[in-house]
Amino acid sequence: MLILFLLFAVLPIAEIMLLIQVSDNIGGWNTFFIVVFSAFIGAFFVKREGLNTLRQVQQKSAKGELPGKEISEGLLLLVAGVLLVTPGFITDIVGLLFTLPFTRGPIAAFLVKQFVAHQAKGGARAQFHFYQQDSYKGGAQSGQKEHENGDIIDAEYQDKTPNDEKDRLQ
């Protein structure tokens, strides 16, 4: 909750204060052009690094490896793109840190470690309830089963029941 407060209340105020301070020192138009220029440069870097990350994901996937590191870095690049396009110097600095490969890797590793530790403590539990019901919709081999809550689960399966038992059940 504190993080959200800092993100949505304190950060914009700090950005505005810094923009005013910089514009007092170098002028309003110069500040404006620096902010717009940083957005263009940031978009260029995010696009370039994003394509490199996508290429790495494709290479690892082709080898049959799980591209976990690359996916987490790709998410950081997505956040970096938003931060770099957002007007302000603080967001530009954080976005640049998320964009550069030599800082993005350690940040991604730290965030993944924090996420795993949070999951181990039971932070975001997903509970799945499957209700048993005898009736199938759409025929015996359709693979769809309607549950009490109206959800339909679609699955492929192979019936391995022996033939003599199948005849007895029908």
PDB file of C-alpha atoms in Angstrom:
ATOM      1  CA  MET A   1       0.000   0.000   0.000  1.00  0.00           C
ATOM      2  CA  LEU A   2       2.856   2.343   0.855  1.00  0.00           C
ATOM      3  CA  ILE A   3       4.486   1.656  -2.502  1.00  0.00           C
ATOM      4  CA  LEU A   4       1.303   2.623  -4.342  1.00  0.00           C
ATOM      5  CA  PHE A   5       1.041   5.828  -2.331  1.00  0.00           C
ATOM      6  CA  LEU A   6       4.638   6.713  -3.175  1.00  0.00           C
ATOM      7  CA  LEU A   7       4.121   5.831  -6.817  1.00  0.00           C
ATOM      8  CA  PHE A   8       0.897   7.735  -7.412  1.00  0.00           C
ATOM      9  CA  ALA A   9       1.122  10.629  -4.939  1.00  0.00           C
ATOM     10  CA  VAL A  10       4.719  11.400  -4.058  1.00  0.00           C
ATOM     11  CA  LEU A  11       6.415  10.651  -7.399  1.00  0.00           C
ATOM     12  CA  PRO A  12       4.299  13.064  -9.498  1.00  0.00           C
ATOM     13  CA  ILE A  13       4.823  15.843  -6.939  1.00  0.00           C
ATOM     14  CA  ALA A  14       8.586  15.211  -6.934  1.00  0.00           C
ATOM     15  CA  GLU A  15       8.597  15.209 -10.761  1.00  0.00           C
ATOM     16  CA  ILE A  16       6.760  18.533 -10.909  1.00  0.00           C
ATOM     17  CA  MET A  17       9.080  20.082  -8.321  1.00  0.00           C
ATOM     18  CA  LEU A  18      12.149  18.906 -10.244  1.00  0.00           C
ATOM     19  CA  LEU A  19      10.756  20.118 -13.580  1.00  0.00           C
ATOM     20  CA  ILE A  20      10.070  23.544 -12.063  1.00  0.00           C
ATOM     21  CA  GLN A  21      13.558  23.678 -10.552  1.00  0.00           C
ATOM     22  CA  VAL A  22      15.231  22.727 -13.822  1.00  0.00           C
ATOM     23  CA  SER A  23      13.098  25.159 -15.838  1.00  0.00           C
ATOM     24  CA  ASP A  24      14.049  27.970 -13.430  1.00  0.00           C
ATOM     25  CA  ASN A  25      17.721  27.206 -14.067  1.00  0.00           C
ATOM     26  CA  ILE A  26      17.806  26.539 -17.821  1.00  0.00           C
ATOM     27  CA  GLY A  27      14.467  27.924 -19.024  1.00  0.00           C
ATOM     28  CA  GLY A  28      11.067  26.437 -19.738  1.00  0.00           C
ATOM     29  CA  TRP A  29      11.593  25.696 -23.437  1.00  0.00           C
ATOM     30  CA  ASN A  30      14.963  24.049 -22.836  1.00  0.00           C
ATOM     31  CA  THR A  31      13.372  21.854 -20.164  1.00  0.00           C
ATOM     32  CA  PHE A  32      10.533  20.997 -22.537  1.00  0.00           C
ATOM     33  CA  PHE A  33      12.952  19.988 -25.311  1.00  0.00           C
ATOM     34  CA  ILE A  34      15.043  17.883 -22.932  1.00  0.00           C
ATOM     35  CA  VAL A  35      11.935  15.993 -21.771  1.00  0.00           C
ATOM     36  CA  VAL A  36      10.738  15.412 -25.358  1.00  0.00           C
ATOM     37  CA  PHE A  37      14.251  14.430 -26.507  1.00  0.00           C
ATOM     38  CA  SER A  38      14.615  11.951 -23.641  1.00  0.00           C
ATOM     39  CA  ALA A  39      11.284  10.387 -24.608  1.00  0.00           C
ATOM     40  CA  PHE A  40      12.473   9.854 -28.207  1.00  0.00           C
ATOM     41  CA  ILE A  41      15.873   8.505 -27.136  1.00  0.00           C
ATOM     42  CA  GLY A  42      14.184   6.241 -24.570  1.00  0.00           C
ATOM     43  CA  ALA A  43      11.740   4.890 -27.147  1.00  0.00           C
ATOM     44  CA  PHE A  44      14.650   4.131 -29.484  1.00  0.00           C
ATOM     45  CA  PHE A  45      16.593   2.254 -26.786  1.00  0.00           C
ATOM     46  CA  VAL A  46      13.534   0.335 -25.594  1.00  0.00           C
ATOM     47  CA  LYS A  47      12.749  -0.742 -29.162  1.00  0.00           C
ATOM     48  CA  ARG A  48      16.329  -1.845 -29.816  1.00  0.00           C
ATOM     49  CA  GLU A  49      16.707  -3.716 -26.527  1.00  0.00           C
ATOM     50  CA  GLY A  50      13.215  -5.178 -26.850  1.00  0.00           C
ATOM     51  CA  LEU A  51      14.060  -6.651 -30.239  1.00  0.00           C
ATOM     52  CA  ASN A  52      17.298  -8.094 -28.832  1.00  0.00           C
ATOM     53  CA  THR A  53      15.385  -9.637 -25.934  1.00  0.00           C
ATOM     54  CA  LEU A  54      12.762 -11.044 -28.297  1.00  0.00           C
ATOM     55  CA  ARG A  55      15.531 -12.607 -30.388  1.00  0.00           C
ATOM     56  CA  GLN A  56      17.001 -14.222 -27.262  1.00  0.00           C
ATOM     57  CA  VAL A  57      13.571 -15.575 -26.276  1.00  0.00           C
ATOM     58  CA  GLN A  58      13.156 -17.118 -29.726  1.00  0.00           C
ATOM     59  CA  GLN A  59      16.640 -18.665 -29.628  1.00  0.00           C
ATOM     60  CA  LYS A  60      16.106 -20.217 -26.202  1.00  0.00           C
ATOM     61  CA  SER A  61      12.646 -21.447 -27.172  1.00  0.00           C
ATOM     62  CA  ALA A  62      14.063 -23.043 -30.326  1.00  0.00           C
ATOM     63  CA  LYS A  63      16.601 -24.901 -28.159  1.00  0.00           C
ATOM     64  CA  GLY A  64      13.792 -26.091 -25.884  1.00  0.00           C
ATOM     65  CA  GLU A  65      14.986 -23.992 -22.950  1.00  0.00           C
ATOM     66  CA  LEU A  66      12.747 -21.862 -20.752  1.00  0.00           C
ATOM     67  CA  PRO A  67      13.495 -18.158 -21.400  1.00  0.00           C
ATOM     68  CA  GLY A  68      12.661 -17.017 -17.861  1.00  0.00           C
ATOM     69  CA  LYS A  69      15.396 -14.398 -17.573  1.00  0.00           C
ATOM     70  CA  GLU A  70      14.545 -12.919 -20.946  1.00  0.00           C
ATOM     71  CA  ILE A  71      10.842 -12.744 -20.141  1.00  0.00           C
ATOM     72  CA  SER A  72      11.503 -10.890 -16.882  1.00  0.00           C
ATOM     73  CA  GLU A  73      13.823  -8.509 -18.724  1.00  0.00           C
ATOM     74  CA  GLY A  74      11.153  -8.024 -21.369  1.00  0.00           C
ATOM     75  CA  LEU A  75       8.681  -6.992 -18.677  1.00  0.00           C
ATOM     76  CA  LEU A  76      11.230  -4.508 -17.349  1.00  0.00           C
ATOM     77  CA  LEU A  77      11.602  -3.116 -20.860  1.00  0.00           C
ATOM     78  CA  LEU A  78       7.845  -2.660 -21.050  1.00  0.00           C
ATOM     79  CA  VAL A  79       7.894  -0.708 -17.779  1.00  0.00           C
ATOM     80  CA  ALA A  80      10.940   1.231 -19.022  1.00  0.00           C
ATOM     81  CA  GLY A  81       9.054   2.271 -22.145  1.00  0.00           C
ATOM     82  CA  VAL A  82       6.207   3.658 -20.075  1.00  0.00           C
ATOM     83  CA  LEU A  83       8.610   5.450 -17.725  1.00  0.00           C
ATOM     84  CA  LEU A  84      10.653   6.973 -20.536  1.00  0.00           C
ATOM     85  CA  VAL A  85       7.619   8.336 -22.344  1.00  0.00           C
ATOM     86  CA  THR A  86       6.220   9.784 -19.093  1.00  0.00           C
ATOM     87  CA  PRO A  87       7.390  13.394 -18.736  1.00  0.00           C
ATOM     88  CA  GLY A  88       9.887  13.888 -15.943  1.00  0.00           C
ATOM     89  CA  PHE A  89      13.487  13.356 -15.013  1.00  0.00           C
ATOM     90  CA  ILE A  90      13.047  10.820 -12.203  1.00  0.00           C
ATOM     91  CA  THR A  91      10.994   8.478 -14.395  1.00  0.00           C
ATOM     92  CA  ASP A  92      13.543   8.939 -17.196  1.00  0.00           C
ATOM     93  CA  ILE A  93      16.416   7.911 -14.925  1.00  0.00           C
ATOM     94  CA  VAL A  94      14.568   4.818 -13.646  1.00  0.00           C
ATOM     95  CA  GLY A  95      13.449   3.968 -17.204  1.00  0.00           C
ATOM     96  CA  LEU A  96      17.023   4.283 -18.437  1.00  0.00           C
ATOM     97  CA  LEU A  97      18.208   1.935 -15.676  1.00  0.00           C
ATOM     98  CA  PHE A  98      15.580  -0.598 -16.796  1.00  0.00           C
ATOM     99  CA  THR A  99      16.664  -0.199 -20.434  1.00  0.00           C
ATOM    100  CA  LEU A 100      20.432  -0.583 -20.241  1.00  0.00           C
ATOM    101  CA  PRO A 101      21.497  -4.255 -20.417  1.00  0.00           C
ATOM    102  CA  PHE A 102      24.148  -4.047 -17.679  1.00  0.00           C
ATOM    103  CA  THR A 103      21.662  -2.671 -15.129  1.00  0.00           C
ATOM    104  CA  ARG A 104      18.524  -4.437 -16.377  1.00  0.00           C
ATOM    105  CA  GLY A 105      19.914  -7.943 -15.714  1.00  0.00           C
ATOM    106  CA  PRO A 106      20.643  -7.437 -12.005  1.00  0.00           C
ATOM    107  CA  ILE A 107      17.367  -5.544 -11.475  1.00  0.00           C
ATOM    108  CA  ALA A 108      15.404  -8.348 -13.166  1.00  0.00           C
ATOM    109  CA  ALA A 109      17.220 -10.983 -11.089  1.00  0.00           C
ATOM    110  CA  PHE A 110      16.457  -9.069  -7.882  1.00  0.00           C
ATOM    111  CA  LEU A 111      12.766  -8.666  -8.768  1.00  0.00           C
ATOM    112  CA  VAL A 112      12.418 -12.358  -9.673  1.00  0.00           C
ATOM    113  CA  LYS A 113      14.060 -13.323  -6.369  1.00  0.00           C
ATOM    114  CA  GLN A 114      11.661 -11.029  -4.479  1.00  0.00           C
ATOM    115  CA  PHE A 115       8.688 -12.469  -6.364  1.00  0.00           C
ATOM    116  CA  VAL A 116       9.726 -16.044  -5.587  1.00  0.00           C
ATOM    117  CA  ALA A 117      10.254 -15.185  -1.915  1.00  0.00           C
ATOM    118  CA  HIS A 118       6.808 -13.558  -1.821  1.00  0.00           C
ATOM    119  CA  GLN A 119       5.258 -16.649  -3.405  1.00  0.00           C
ATOM    120  CA  ALA A 120       7.003 -18.911  -0.892  1.00  0.00           C
ATOM    121  CA  LYS A 121       5.392 -16.939   1.939  1.00  0.00           C
ATOM    122  CA  GLY A 122       1.986 -17.521   0.371  1.00  0.00           C
ATOM    123  CA  GLY A 123       1.605 -14.021  -1.050  1.00  0.00           C
ATOM    124  CA  ALA A 124      -0.582 -14.681  -4.050  1.00  0.00           C
ATOM    125  CA  ARG A 125      -2.345 -17.977  -3.712  1.00  0.00           C
ATOM    126  CA  ALA A 126      -4.409 -19.321  -6.529  1.00  0.00           C
ATOM    127  CA  GLN A 127      -6.933 -21.916  -5.555  1.00  0.00           C
ATOM    128  CA  PHE A 128      -8.542 -24.136  -8.116  1.00  0.00           C
ATOM    129  CA  HIS A 129     -11.681 -26.062  -7.272  1.00  0.00           C
ATOM    130  CA  PHE A 130     -12.797 -28.837  -9.552  1.00  0.00           C
ATOM    131  CA  TYR A 131     -16.230 -30.194  -8.848  1.00  0.00           C
ATOM    132  CA  GLN A 132     -17.102 -33.730  -9.756  1.00  0.00           C
ATOM    133  CA  GLN A 133     -20.179 -34.103 -11.894  1.00  0.00           C
ATOM    134  CA  ASP A 134     -21.342 -37.187 -13.727  1.00  0.00           C
ATOM    135  CA  SER A 135     -22.900 -35.652 -16.824  1.00  0.00           C
ATOM    136  CA  TYR A 136     -20.843 -34.646 -19.822  1.00  0.00           C
ATOM    137  CA  LYS A 137     -22.136 -32.307 -22.507  1.00  0.00           C
ATOM    138  CA  GLY A 138     -21.682 -32.996 -26.169  1.00  0.00           C
ATOM    139  CA  GLY A 139     -21.120 -36.729 -26.033  1.00  0.00           C
ATOM    140  CA  ALA A 140     -18.812 -39.071 -24.216  1.00  0.00           C
ATOM    141  CA  GLN A 141     -15.663 -38.255 -26.180  1.00  0.00           C
ATOM    142  CA  SER A 142     -16.035 -34.448 -26.456  1.00  0.00           C
ATOM    143  CA  GLY A 143     -13.662 -33.705 -23.615  1.00  0.00           C
ATOM    144  CA  GLN A 144     -15.881 -30.936 -22.258  1.00  0.00           C
ATOM    145  CA  LYS A 145     -17.281 -31.137 -18.790  1.00  0.00           C
ATOM    146  CA  GLU A 146     -19.682 -28.567 -17.384  1.00  0.00           C
ATOM    147  CA  HIS A 147     -19.279 -27.833 -13.702  1.00  0.00           C
ATOM    148  CA  GLU A 148     -21.795 -26.688 -11.116  1.00  0.00           C
ATOM    149  CA  ASN A 149     -20.797 -23.051 -11.543  1.00  0.00           C
ATOM    150  CA  GLY A 150     -21.384 -23.167 -15.311  1.00  0.00           C
ATOM    151  CA  ASP A 151     -17.706 -23.218 -16.337  1.00  0.00           C
ATOM    152  CA  ILE A 152     -16.707 -25.600 -19.091  1.00  0.00           C
ATOM    153  CA  ILE A 153     -13.303 -27.246 -18.981  1.00  0.00           C
ATOM    154  CA  ASP A 154     -12.120 -28.480 -22.351  1.00  0.00           C
ATOM    155  CA  ALA A 155      -9.529 -31.253 -22.410  1.00  0.00           C
ATOM    156  CA  GLU A 156      -8.203 -33.982 -24.651  1.00  0.00           C
ATOM    157  CA  TYR A 157      -8.134 -37.473 -23.280  1.00  0.00           C
ATOM    158  CA  GLN A 158      -7.783 -41.043 -24.360  1.00  0.00           C
ATOM    159  CA  ASP A 159     -10.216 -43.653 -23.027  1.00  0.00           C
ATOM    160  CA  LYS A 160      -8.158 -46.577 -21.714  1.00  0.00           C
ATOM    161  CA  THR A 161     -11.067 -48.515 -20.288  1.00  0.00           C
ATOM    162  CA  PRO A 162     -10.927 -52.176 -21.411  1.00  0.00           C
ATOM    163  CA  ASN A 163     -13.520 -53.074 -24.074  1.00  0.00           C
ATOM    164  CA  ASP A 164     -15.378 -55.591 -21.911  1.00  0.00           C
ATOM    165  CA  GLU A 165     -15.855 -52.954 -19.196  1.00  0.00           C
ATOM    166  CA  LYS A 166     -17.014 -50.378 -21.789  1.00  0.00           C
ATOM    167  CA  ASP A 167     -19.716 -52.819 -22.991  1.00  0.00           C
ATOM    168  CA  ARG A 168     -20.812 -53.405 -19.411  1.00  0.00           C
ATOM    169  CA  LEU A 169     -21.070 -49.625 -18.704  1.00  0.00           C
ATOM    170  CA  GLN A 170     -23.145 -48.898 -21.814  1.00  0.00           C
TER     171      GLN A 170
END
